[in-house]
Short mmCIF file of C-alpha atoms and ligand atoms in Angstrom, two decimals:
data_model
loop_
_atom_site.label_atom_id
_atom_site.label_comp_id
_atom_site.label_asym_id
_atom_site.label_seq_id
_atom_site.Cartn_x
_atom_site.Cartn_y
_atom_site.Cartn_z
CA UNK A 1 -20.61 10.40 4.11
CA UNK A 2 -19.91 13.99 5.31
CA UNK A 3 -18.05 14.47 8.46
CA UNK A 4 -20.46 16.21 10.24
CA UNK A 5 -22.99 13.38 9.82
CA UNK A 6 -20.11 10.62 10.50
CA UNK A 7 -19.33 12.00 13.93
CA UNK A 8 -21.46 9.82 15.94
CA UNK A 9 -22.06 12.85 18.26
CA UNK A 10 -18.75 12.52 20.00
CA UNK A 11 -17.11 15.37 21.42
CA UNK A 12 -13.64 13.97 21.65
CA UNK A 13 -11.62 13.59 18.47
CA UNK A 14 -11.02 10.48 16.73
CA UNK A 15 -7.64 9.16 15.84
CA UNK A 16 -6.88 5.66 13.63
CA UNK A 17 -3.71 4.39 14.37
CA UNK A 18 -2.44 2.03 11.70
CA UNK A 19 0.65 -0.45 12.49
CA UNK A 20 2.53 -2.14 9.61
CA UNK A 21 4.16 -5.92 10.01
CA UNK A 22 7.41 -4.58 11.51
CA UNK A 23 5.28 -2.36 14.17
CA UNK A 24 4.03 -5.69 15.29
CA UNK A 25 7.01 -8.19 14.44
CA UNK A 26 7.66 -9.22 18.08
CA UNK A 27 7.18 -8.92 21.63
CA UNK A 28 9.36 -5.31 21.77
CA UNK A 29 7.48 -4.19 18.82
CA UNK A 30 3.94 -4.86 20.28
CA UNK A 31 4.95 -3.39 23.46
CA UNK A 32 5.83 -0.31 21.68
CA UNK A 33 2.47 -0.35 19.96
CA UNK A 34 0.64 -0.28 23.36
CA UNK A 35 2.75 2.74 24.37
CA UNK A 36 1.64 4.36 21.38
CA UNK A 37 -1.90 3.84 21.87
CA UNK A 38 -1.85 4.84 25.52
CA UNK A 39 -0.23 7.95 24.21
CA UNK A 40 -3.38 8.49 22.47
CA UNK A 41 -6.17 7.86 24.88
CA UNK A 42 -6.80 11.52 25.33
CA UNK A 43 -8.26 11.32 21.84
CA UNK A 44 -10.19 8.38 20.82
CA UNK A 45 -8.26 5.63 19.11
CA UNK A 46 -8.99 3.28 16.72
CA UNK A 47 -6.36 0.53 15.95
CA UNK A 48 -5.63 -1.34 12.68
CA UNK A 49 -3.06 -4.17 12.46
CA UNK A 50 -1.12 -5.53 9.56
CA UNK A 51 -0.19 -9.39 10.05
CA UNK A 52 3.12 -9.73 11.86
CA UNK A 53 5.94 -9.01 9.42
CA UNK A 54 6.52 -11.72 6.67
CA UNK A 55 3.62 -13.67 7.51
CA UNK A 56 1.47 -12.78 4.45
CA UNK A 57 4.36 -13.87 2.25
CA UNK A 58 4.55 -17.09 4.10
CA UNK A 59 0.75 -17.71 3.72
CA UNK A 60 0.89 -16.91 0.09
CA UNK A 61 3.88 -19.25 -0.49
CA UNK A 62 1.96 -21.69 1.71
CA UNK A 63 -1.10 -21.65 -0.62
CA UNK A 64 0.94 -21.98 -3.83
CA UNK A 65 2.70 -25.01 -2.45
CA UNK A 66 -0.52 -26.57 -1.47
CA UNK A 67 -1.97 -26.00 -4.69
CA UNK A 68 1.03 -27.23 -6.25
CA UNK A 69 0.50 -30.77 -4.53
CA UNK A 70 3.03 -30.08 -1.79
CA UNK A 71 0.66 -30.15 1.22
CA UNK A 72 3.55 -30.99 3.47
CA UNK A 73 5.71 -28.10 3.16
CA UNK A 74 2.63 -25.72 3.13
CA UNK A 75 1.46 -27.19 6.52
CA UNK A 76 5.23 -26.96 7.99
CA UNK A 77 4.95 -23.31 7.10
CA UNK A 78 1.78 -22.34 8.73
CA UNK A 79 2.87 -24.52 11.88
CA UNK A 80 5.93 -22.13 12.09
CA UNK A 81 3.28 -19.36 11.73
CA UNK A 82 1.47 -21.02 14.55
CA UNK A 83 4.27 -21.46 16.86
CA UNK A 84 5.31 -17.86 16.46
CA UNK A 85 2.13 -16.50 17.58
CA UNK A 86 1.79 -19.03 20.47
CA UNK A 87 5.36 -18.36 21.58
CA UNK A 88 4.43 -14.48 21.28
CA UNK A 89 0.91 -14.70 23.26
CA UNK A 90 2.98 -16.40 25.95
CA UNK A 91 5.64 -14.12 26.32
CA UNK A 92 3.68 -10.88 26.22
CA UNK A 93 0.33 -12.54 28.17
CA UNK A 94 1.67 -15.51 30.11
CA UNK A 95 1.38 -19.19 29.64
CA UNK A 96 -2.36 -19.32 30.37
CA UNK A 97 -3.48 -16.86 27.87
CA UNK A 98 -6.96 -16.82 26.84
CA UNK A 99 -6.01 -17.16 22.92
CA UNK A 100 -4.84 -20.47 22.82
CA UNK A 101 -8.34 -22.15 21.80
CA UNK A 102 -8.84 -19.11 19.29
CA UNK A 103 -5.35 -19.81 17.62
CA UNK A 104 -6.16 -23.55 17.61
CA UNK A 105 -9.52 -22.95 15.71
CA UNK A 106 -8.07 -20.27 13.21
CA UNK A 107 -5.01 -22.95 12.40
CA UNK A 108 -7.56 -25.79 12.13
CA UNK A 109 -9.63 -23.55 9.36
CA UNK A 110 -5.97 -22.52 8.02
CA UNK A 111 -4.82 -26.39 7.58
CA UNK A 112 -8.41 -27.51 5.97
CA UNK A 113 -7.91 -24.58 3.31
CA UNK A 114 -4.75 -25.76 2.34
CA UNK A 115 -6.16 -29.17 2.11
CA UNK A 116 -8.73 -27.97 -0.24
CA UNK A 117 -6.23 -26.24 -2.35
CA UNK A 118 -4.15 -29.34 -2.57
CA UNK A 119 -7.34 -31.11 -3.69
CA UNK A 120 -8.17 -28.43 -6.04
CA UNK A 121 -4.90 -28.17 -7.53
CA UNK A 122 -5.14 -24.48 -7.74
CA UNK A 123 -5.13 -20.98 -5.81
CA UNK A 124 -8.26 -19.05 -6.82
CA UNK A 125 -8.00 -15.40 -6.42
CA UNK A 126 -11.18 -15.95 -3.80
CA UNK A 127 -9.20 -18.84 -1.89
CA UNK A 128 -6.36 -16.71 -1.65
CA UNK A 129 -8.22 -13.73 -0.18
CA UNK A 130 -9.56 -16.25 2.58
CA UNK A 131 -5.86 -17.69 3.03
CA UNK A 132 -4.01 -14.22 3.21
CA UNK A 133 -6.84 -12.93 5.65
CA UNK A 134 -5.51 -15.29 8.31
CA UNK A 135 -2.57 -13.18 8.98
CA UNK A 136 -4.68 -10.13 10.08
CA UNK A 137 -7.13 -12.16 12.05
CA UNK A 138 -4.16 -13.48 14.29
CA UNK A 139 -2.40 -10.17 14.60
CA UNK A 140 -5.46 -8.13 15.67
CA UNK A 141 -6.52 -11.01 18.17
CA UNK A 142 -3.11 -10.87 19.77
CA UNK A 143 -2.71 -7.31 19.74
CA UNK A 144 -6.38 -6.85 21.29
CA UNK A 145 -5.31 -9.25 24.00
CA UNK A 146 -2.25 -7.43 24.94
CA UNK A 147 -3.96 -4.11 25.08
CA UNK A 148 -6.62 -5.50 27.54
CA UNK A 149 -3.75 -6.88 29.34
CA UNK A 150 -2.13 -3.40 29.65
CA UNK A 151 -5.33 -1.87 30.79
CA UNK A 152 -6.80 -0.69 27.62
CA UNK A 153 -10.58 -1.18 27.34
CA UNK A 154 -9.99 -2.92 23.85
CA UNK A 155 -12.40 -4.74 21.54
CA UNK A 156 -11.73 -6.83 18.81
CA UNK A 157 -13.88 -6.16 15.71
CA UNK A 158 -13.52 -8.48 12.66
CA UNK A 159 -13.18 -6.00 9.89
CA UNK A 160 -15.04 -8.47 7.36
CA UNK A 161 -17.96 -7.67 9.27
CA UNK A 162 -17.62 -3.78 8.68
CA UNK A 163 -15.70 -3.24 5.39
CA UNK A 164 -17.61 -4.00 2.47
CA UNK A 165 -16.24 -4.39 -0.99
CA UNK A 166 -16.77 -5.32 -4.45
CA UNK A 167 -16.02 -9.04 -5.26
CA UNK A 168 -12.62 -8.20 -7.25
CA UNK A 169 -10.59 -10.74 -5.20
CA UNK A 170 -7.14 -9.50 -4.37
CA UNK A 171 -7.65 -6.04 -4.98
CA UNK A 172 -11.21 -5.36 -3.70
CA UNK A 173 -12.75 -1.62 -3.72
CA UNK A 174 -14.87 -0.55 -0.96
CA UNK A 175 -18.84 -0.16 -1.13
CA UNK A 176 -18.95 3.02 0.54
CA UNK A 177 -22.54 3.28 1.61
CA UNK A 178 -22.98 -0.09 3.25
CA UNK A 179 -19.53 0.09 4.70
CA UNK A 180 -20.49 3.46 6.49
CA UNK A 181 -23.62 1.87 7.63
CA UNK A 182 -21.58 -1.35 8.77
CA UNK A 183 -19.04 0.83 10.84
CA UNK A 184 -22.14 2.87 12.17
CA UNK A 185 -23.57 -0.35 13.61
CA UNK A 186 -20.53 -2.09 14.67
CA UNK A 187 -17.75 0.36 15.60
CA UNK A 188 -19.75 3.22 16.50
CA UNK A 189 -21.33 1.53 19.60
CA UNK A 190 -17.87 0.47 20.89
CA UNK A 191 -16.62 4.14 20.73
CA UNK A 192 -19.57 5.42 22.40
CA UNK A 193 -19.07 3.24 25.42
CA UNK A 194 -15.30 4.24 25.78
CA UNK A 195 -13.92 1.07 24.09
CA UNK A 196 -10.88 0.89 21.60
CA UNK A 197 -11.68 -0.90 18.46
CA UNK A 198 -8.99 -3.24 17.27
CA UNK A 199 -9.67 -4.37 13.73
CA UNK A 200 -7.23 -6.34 11.20
CA UNK A 201 -6.25 -4.10 8.35
CA UNK A 202 -6.41 -5.34 4.66
CA UNK A 203 -9.02 -7.80 5.20
CA UNK A 204 -12.75 -6.99 4.25
CA UNK A 205 -15.82 -9.09 2.55
CA UNK A 206 -18.42 -8.75 -0.26
CA UNK A 207 -21.86 -7.90 1.04
CA UNK A 208 -22.86 -11.75 1.17
CA UNK A 209 -19.93 -12.11 3.70
CA UNK A 210 -17.34 -13.74 1.14
CA UNK A 211 -13.79 -12.59 2.33
CA UNK A 212 -11.69 -10.24 -0.01
CA UNK A 213 -8.70 -8.26 0.41
CA UNK A 214 -7.93 -4.74 -0.48
CA UNK A 215 -4.71 -5.56 -2.40
CA UNK A 216 -1.02 -6.07 -0.95
CA UNK A 217 -0.31 -3.29 1.42
CA UNK A 218 -3.77 -2.72 2.27
CA UNK A 219 -3.81 -2.27 5.73
CA UNK A 220 -3.03 1.48 5.02
CA UNK A 221 -6.10 1.86 2.99
CA UNK A 222 -8.33 0.02 5.75
CA UNK A 223 -7.04 2.88 8.28
CA UNK A 224 -8.08 5.51 5.76
CA UNK A 225 -11.49 3.98 5.16
CA UNK A 226 -12.18 3.86 8.82
CA UNK A 227 -10.90 7.40 9.40
CA UNK A 228 -13.26 8.60 6.64
CA UNK A 229 -16.26 6.70 7.57
CA UNK A 230 -15.77 7.54 11.21
CA UNK A 231 -14.95 11.24 10.64
CA UNK A 232 -11.40 10.89 12.19
CA UNK A 233 -9.43 13.91 12.93
CA UNK A 234 -6.41 12.28 11.70
CA UNK A 235 -4.79 8.97 10.48
CA UNK A 236 -1.54 7.96 11.58
CA UNK A 237 0.42 5.16 9.71
CA UNK A 238 3.01 3.75 12.02
CA UNK A 239 5.91 1.96 10.08
CA UNK A 240 9.73 1.21 10.19
CA UNK A 241 10.97 4.71 8.81
CA UNK A 242 10.97 8.06 10.05
CA UNK A 243 8.22 9.18 7.72
CA UNK A 244 7.89 9.66 4.05
CA UNK A 245 11.45 10.22 2.70
CA UNK A 246 12.93 11.93 -0.46
CA UNK A 247 13.29 8.39 -1.53
CA UNK A 248 13.31 4.88 -0.21
CA UNK A 249 16.36 4.54 2.28
CA UNK A 250 16.82 0.91 1.07
CA UNK A 251 17.70 2.16 -2.30
CA UNK A 252 19.77 5.32 -1.13
CA UNK A 253 21.09 5.87 2.09
CA UNK A 254 21.15 9.64 1.93
CA UNK A 255 17.21 9.78 2.00
CA UNK A 256 15.82 12.11 4.30
CA UNK A 257 12.40 12.83 5.87
CA UNK A 258 9.90 15.20 4.35
CA UNK A 259 8.21 17.11 7.14
CA UNK A 260 5.17 17.79 5.41
CA UNK A 261 3.67 17.48 1.99
CA UNK A 262 0.48 17.73 -0.30
CA UNK A 263 -2.12 15.03 -0.26
CA UNK A 264 -1.40 15.20 -4.39
CA UNK A 265 2.08 14.85 -4.46
CA UNK A 266 1.80 11.76 -1.88
CA UNK A 267 -0.95 10.24 -4.16
CA UNK A 268 1.75 10.34 -7.03
CA UNK A 269 4.60 8.99 -4.73
CA UNK A 270 2.37 5.96 -3.65
CA UNK A 271 1.00 5.32 -7.00
CA UNK A 272 4.55 5.35 -8.50
CA UNK A 273 6.17 2.66 -6.27
CA UNK A 274 6.71 4.21 -2.71
CA UNK A 275 5.78 1.28 -0.66
CA UNK A 276 5.36 3.14 2.46
CA UNK A 277 1.66 4.19 1.56
CA UNK A 278 -0.96 1.75 -0.39
CA UNK A 279 -1.80 3.71 -3.44
CA UNK A 280 -5.40 3.68 -2.51
CA UNK A 281 -5.19 5.40 1.11
CA UNK A 282 -5.04 9.07 0.34
CA UNK A 283 -8.31 9.20 -1.62
CA UNK A 284 -10.62 8.80 1.30
CA UNK A 285 -8.53 10.82 3.53
CA UNK A 286 -8.61 13.60 0.80
CA UNK A 287 -12.29 13.48 0.26
CA UNK A 288 -12.81 13.98 4.22
CA UNK A 289 -9.77 16.12 4.53
CA UNK A 290 -8.58 14.09 7.17
CA UNK A 291 -4.78 14.55 7.62
CA UNK A 292 -2.56 11.46 7.32
CA UNK A 293 0.74 11.18 9.51
CA UNK A 294 3.51 8.61 8.90
CA UNK A 295 5.39 7.75 11.54
CA UNK A 296 8.06 5.45 13.04
CA UNK A 297 7.02 3.00 15.69
CA UNK A 298 10.46 2.63 16.94
CA UNK A 299 11.01 6.37 17.44
CA UNK A 300 7.47 7.52 18.64
CA UNK A 301 8.73 10.64 19.73
CA UNK A 302 9.36 11.52 16.15
CA UNK A 303 7.54 14.14 14.02
CA UNK A 304 7.41 11.91 10.92
CA UNK A 305 5.38 13.28 7.99
CA UNK A 306 2.20 15.26 7.93
CA UNK A 307 -0.06 14.84 4.48
CA UNK A 308 -2.57 17.87 4.23
CA UNK A 309 -4.44 19.24 1.75
CA UNK A 310 -2.21 22.01 0.82
CA UNK A 311 1.97 21.91 1.59
CA UNK A 312 5.04 22.46 -0.31
CA UNK A 313 8.05 20.70 0.37
CA UNK A 314 10.10 23.45 -0.70
CA UNK A 315 12.04 21.67 -3.56
CA UNK A 316 10.90 21.18 -6.95
CA UNK A 317 11.62 17.59 -6.82
CA UNK A 318 9.90 16.48 -3.50
CA UNK A 319 10.76 12.68 -3.85
CA UNK A 320 11.94 10.13 -6.12
CA UNK A 321 10.33 6.72 -6.54
CA UNK A 322 11.15 3.25 -8.24
CA UNK A 323 8.55 0.70 -9.16
CA UNK A 324 10.60 -2.50 -10.03
CA UNK A 325 9.04 -5.55 -12.11
CA UNK A 326 7.51 -3.31 -14.34
CA UNK A 327 7.01 -4.59 -18.32
CA UNK A 328 6.60 -2.29 -21.24
CA UNK A 329 4.03 -3.13 -23.68
CA UNK A 330 4.17 -2.00 -27.34
CA UNK A 331 0.85 -2.44 -29.22
CA UNK A 332 0.88 -2.25 -33.19
CA UNK A 333 -2.13 -1.86 -35.12
CA UNK A 334 -2.39 -4.13 -38.23
CA UNK A 335 -4.11 -1.38 -39.82
CA UNK A 336 -2.30 1.97 -39.36
CA UNK A 337 -5.72 3.96 -39.47
CA UNK A 338 -7.54 1.55 -37.00
CA UNK A 339 -9.69 4.17 -34.94
CA UNK A 340 -10.89 1.28 -32.76
CA UNK A 341 -7.82 0.32 -31.49
CA UNK A 342 -7.64 2.04 -28.05
CA UNK A 343 -11.01 0.88 -27.24
CA UNK A 344 -10.13 -2.65 -28.31
CA UNK A 345 -6.87 -2.53 -26.25
CA UNK A 346 -8.57 -1.36 -23.33
CA UNK A 347 -11.45 -3.93 -23.56
CA UNK A 348 -8.90 -6.67 -23.90
CA UNK A 349 -6.93 -5.33 -20.60
CA UNK A 350 -10.11 -5.15 -18.78
CA UNK A 351 -11.31 -8.76 -19.83
CA UNK A 352 -8.04 -10.20 -18.30
CA UNK A 353 -8.18 -7.84 -15.40
CA UNK A 354 -4.86 -6.43 -15.82
CA UNK A 355 -4.24 -2.99 -14.64
CA UNK A 356 -2.17 -0.66 -17.04
CA UNK A 357 -0.78 2.73 -16.97
CA UNK A 358 -0.75 4.20 -20.34
CA UNK A 359 2.76 5.75 -21.39
CA UNK A 360 1.49 7.21 -24.97
CA UNK A 361 -0.02 6.75 -28.32
CA UNK A 362 0.63 7.58 -31.63
CA UNK A 363 -1.08 6.85 -35.12
CA UNK A 364 -1.56 2.87 -34.80
CA UNK A 365 0.54 2.50 -31.74
CA UNK A 366 0.06 2.05 -28.13
CA UNK A 367 2.80 2.24 -25.29
CA UNK A 368 1.72 0.82 -22.13
CA UNK A 369 3.31 -0.27 -18.81
CA UNK A 370 2.28 -3.25 -16.51
CA UNK A 371 3.02 -4.81 -13.52
CA UNK A 372 2.80 -8.21 -14.30
CA UNK A 373 3.16 -10.02 -17.69
CA UNK A 374 0.84 -12.95 -16.56
CA UNK A 375 -2.24 -11.88 -18.61
CA UNK A 376 -0.23 -10.72 -21.91
CA UNK A 377 -0.03 -13.79 -23.60
CA UNK A 378 -4.01 -14.18 -23.36
CA UNK A 379 -4.33 -10.43 -24.24
CA UNK A 380 -1.92 -10.77 -27.37
CA UNK A 381 -3.94 -13.61 -28.59
CA UNK A 382 -7.23 -11.79 -28.21
CA UNK A 383 -5.86 -8.95 -30.05
CA UNK A 384 -4.16 -11.00 -32.63
CA UNK A 385 -6.80 -10.02 -35.53
CA UNK A 386 -5.99 -6.25 -35.00
CA UNK A 387 -2.65 -5.65 -33.54
CA UNK A 388 0.79 -7.14 -32.83
CA UNK A 389 1.51 -6.93 -29.20
CA UNK A 390 5.42 -7.20 -28.19
CA UNK A 391 6.77 -6.71 -24.56
CA UNK A 392 10.01 -6.30 -22.48
CA UNK A 393 10.34 -7.32 -19.10
CA UNK A 394 13.06 -6.28 -16.40
CA UNK A 395 12.25 -2.74 -16.40
CA UNK A 396 11.91 -0.44 -13.64
CA UNK A 397 10.09 3.06 -13.79
CA UNK A 398 11.58 5.65 -12.03
CA UNK A 399 9.78 8.83 -10.94
CA UNK A 400 10.52 12.41 -9.67
CA UNK A 401 7.51 13.73 -8.03
CA UNK A 402 7.21 17.59 -7.34
CA UNK A 403 4.41 19.89 -7.44
CA UNK A 404 4.53 21.85 -10.79
CA UNK A 405 7.84 20.00 -11.64
CA UNK A 406 7.03 19.40 -15.56
CA UNK A 407 6.53 22.93 -15.74
CA UNK A 408 10.11 23.66 -14.86
CA UNK A 409 12.01 22.97 -18.22
CA UNK A 410 15.29 22.40 -16.92
CA UNK A 411 14.44 19.54 -14.48
CA UNK A 412 13.83 17.34 -17.26
CA UNK A 413 16.84 18.19 -19.09
CA UNK A 414 19.14 17.68 -15.79
CA UNK A 415 17.64 14.40 -15.20
CA UNK A 416 18.10 13.03 -18.36
CA UNK A 417 21.63 14.37 -18.57
CA UNK A 418 22.33 12.61 -15.18
CA UNK A 419 21.17 9.06 -16.72
CA UNK A 420 22.36 9.88 -20.33
CA UNK A 421 24.83 6.80 -20.14
CA UNK A 422 22.00 4.54 -19.18
CA UNK A 423 19.37 2.94 -21.42
CA UNK A 424 16.45 5.04 -20.60
CA UNK A 425 13.10 5.46 -22.10
CA UNK A 426 11.01 8.64 -21.30
CA UNK A 427 7.13 8.08 -20.29
CA UNK A 428 4.59 10.60 -20.87
CA UNK A 429 2.32 9.86 -18.03
CA UNK A 430 -1.19 11.13 -17.73
CA UNK A 431 -2.23 14.60 -17.31
CA UNK A 432 -0.71 15.39 -13.87
CA UNK A 433 2.28 18.22 -14.25
CA UNK A 434 3.66 16.51 -11.00
CA UNK A 435 5.83 13.87 -12.21
CA UNK A 436 8.51 13.07 -14.72
CA UNK A 437 9.12 9.40 -15.28
CA UNK A 438 11.46 7.02 -17.22
CA UNK A 439 12.04 3.36 -17.89
CA UNK A 440 15.34 1.80 -17.11
CA UNK A 441 16.96 -1.48 -16.99
CA UNK A 442 16.02 -3.18 -13.61
CA UNK A 443 19.57 -3.79 -12.38
CA UNK A 444 20.19 0.12 -12.90
CA UNK A 445 17.57 1.15 -10.64
CA UNK A 446 19.55 1.88 -7.37
CA UNK A 447 22.31 3.55 -9.58
CA UNK A 448 19.58 5.98 -11.24
CA UNK A 449 17.73 6.77 -7.97
CA UNK A 450 21.34 7.76 -6.24
CA UNK A 451 22.57 9.58 -8.97
CA UNK A 452 19.39 11.65 -8.98
CA UNK A 453 19.09 12.04 -5.43
CA UNK A 454 22.56 13.37 -5.19
CA UNK A 455 21.50 15.73 -8.02
CA UNK A 456 18.31 17.11 -6.42
CA UNK A 457 18.94 16.69 -2.82
CA UNK A 458 22.64 17.56 -2.33
CA UNK A 459 23.45 18.82 0.85
CA UNK A 460 22.77 22.81 1.10
CA UNK A 461 26.44 23.72 0.95
CA UNK A 462 26.78 21.51 -2.06
CA UNK A 463 27.37 23.33 -5.40
CA UNK A 464 24.54 21.62 -7.04
CA UNK A 465 22.13 23.07 -4.59
CA UNK A 466 21.65 26.17 -6.44
CA UNK A 467 18.58 26.37 -9.04
CA UNK A 468 15.80 24.15 -7.22
CA UNK A 469 15.38 26.07 -4.15
CA UNK A 470 12.00 26.72 -2.73
CA UNK A 471 12.29 30.33 -4.01
CA UNK A 472 12.54 28.78 -7.24
CA UNK A 473 9.77 26.65 -6.68
CA UNK A 474 7.32 29.19 -5.38
CA UNK A 475 7.97 31.27 -8.71
CA UNK A 476 6.84 28.17 -10.79
P1 ADP B 501 4.48 -1.55 6.88
O1 ADP B 501 4.76 -2.94 6.86
O2 ADP B 501 4.62 -0.62 8.17
O3 ADP B 501 3.26 -1.22 6.03
P2 ADP B 501 6.13 -0.93 4.40
O4 ADP B 501 7.24 -2.05 4.07
O5 ADP B 501 4.65 -1.56 3.69
O6 ADP B 501 5.87 -0.80 6.11
O7 ADP B 501 6.40 0.29 3.91
C1 ADP B 501 7.56 0.84 4.67
C2 ADP B 501 9.01 0.84 3.45
O8 ADP B 501 8.43 1.57 2.61
C3 ADP B 501 10.12 1.50 4.19
O9 ADP B 501 10.50 0.52 4.96
C4 ADP B 501 10.66 1.90 2.94
O10 ADP B 501 11.75 0.63 2.66
C5 ADP B 501 9.78 1.86 1.93
N1 ADP B 501 9.68 3.21 1.21
C6 ADP B 501 9.55 3.16 -0.32
N2 ADP B 501 9.68 4.49 -0.59
C7 ADP B 501 9.77 5.03 0.55
C8 ADP B 501 9.68 6.63 1.16
N3 ADP B 501 9.78 7.57 -0.12
N4 ADP B 501 9.88 7.11 1.95
C9 ADP B 501 9.95 6.14 2.92
N5 ADP B 501 9.89 4.69 2.97
C10 ADP B 501 9.75 4.47 1.57
N1 LIG B 502 -0.47 -7.98 5.55
C1 LIG B 502 -0.86 -7.43 4.12
C2 LIG B 502 0.53 -7.30 3.09
O1 LIG B 502 1.57 -7.89 3.62
C3 LIG B 502 -1.26 -5.85 4.31
C4 LIG B 502 -0.64 -4.95 4.86
O2 LIG B 502 0.75 -5.28 5.64
O3 LIG B 502 -0.84 -3.88 4.59
O4 LIG B 502 0.12 -7.04 2.24
MG1 MG B 503 2.72 -1.28 4.01
#
């Protein structure tokens, strides 16, 4: 899938524009989106959209309610989604908009699915993918119609016909060869005829057409998949913040935008909980060396963050992330010299499809982190003959990211001094020397992030600024 073969013999540069939920949340946001797409018409835009803000959560709640037998509540909730889309279409396109039939069909299918869930009394991962996909189907159809009305030659593409994945429902991975082929067959002809393809993000399908999703927040990943398979010149992620910031601005008001950073650092940030990018997004961009920009759709004139192969933020600590709802798992072998422990533990977590982060191992002991405890009772039962499994909930993982951060010995000591009055536990994570992370009680996450932000991102005239300057960083 090298760039050369996938450029479809076009001369002009291609840019993938992805708009998140808040960037399509209402009529004003969709009008801004139109302005942004029009401003990119000198390149060849491909537009990827999330569902309208909050819709995916509402669909999920409706699915759970139906599976619990509360069909009435589930139907009421999807009707409110229907009304929201209908009103938005009327406001943007006028009362005779051509989407009414399409919307009615989609909502008819959604209501039947909720009925099925009520009868089955369960929401299987496969059914959940079918259910959640409605949000992106609707938003992409709406945006395509609004773009056409605004004079853009936009064509709707069902992403499930071109992004092909394995059958890991809820967190599917693309099958690259067949996806490239389908993108070539479905999207490339539109580009060649000068059209602007508009697709829902997040949604995909298996080779045989069973709907899948790429995991929550997965529209960013869809944009990168399309960027990589189409040989895009860049991918732009349009969202509700000014770019990637030194920390989540919802946790710390002092957070500030990072102008430029490396793929490697951005990967760590996304992996360690910076919701602004889905963790899988950067892998395809890195592989094809496609710069990724994170931009604020409310301030299209802003510069945002540029993510490229090589860049230095100028600080030893580039950003601080926090991942909430983490559980710390301790596994203790019943036989201290059990050489099979790690293999058995990985096999058990694999069987229960429970993703893990390894914290550390020592003789007869393994410490892990998991994002959900749902599978742990089953895993503990599987391992019962060889190990005791215990876990603690309500933790948050705080992580400092920076090129070579672990090679700066005083950074870790300053971090732990700053939170020494809190009950923290250091985490030895993987082989990367770009992160230092620790576990903290969930209710103290905001406070710990703010303290560390104050320490490492004090204004330049602040006494704490010394010692972490770019000169120090480059020397490291
Ligand atoms: P979208 O709907 O556009 O995909 P998301 O809600 O998924 O947007 O991601 C944007 C949010 O990510 C921001 O509103 C912000 O609260 C959060 N966020 C977390 N960490 C960071 C960070 N380091 N920089 C910027 N935003 C961050
Ligand atoms: N709408 C999906 C979600 O909320 C995907 C996305 O927004 O990227 O998870
Ligand atoms: Mg997102």
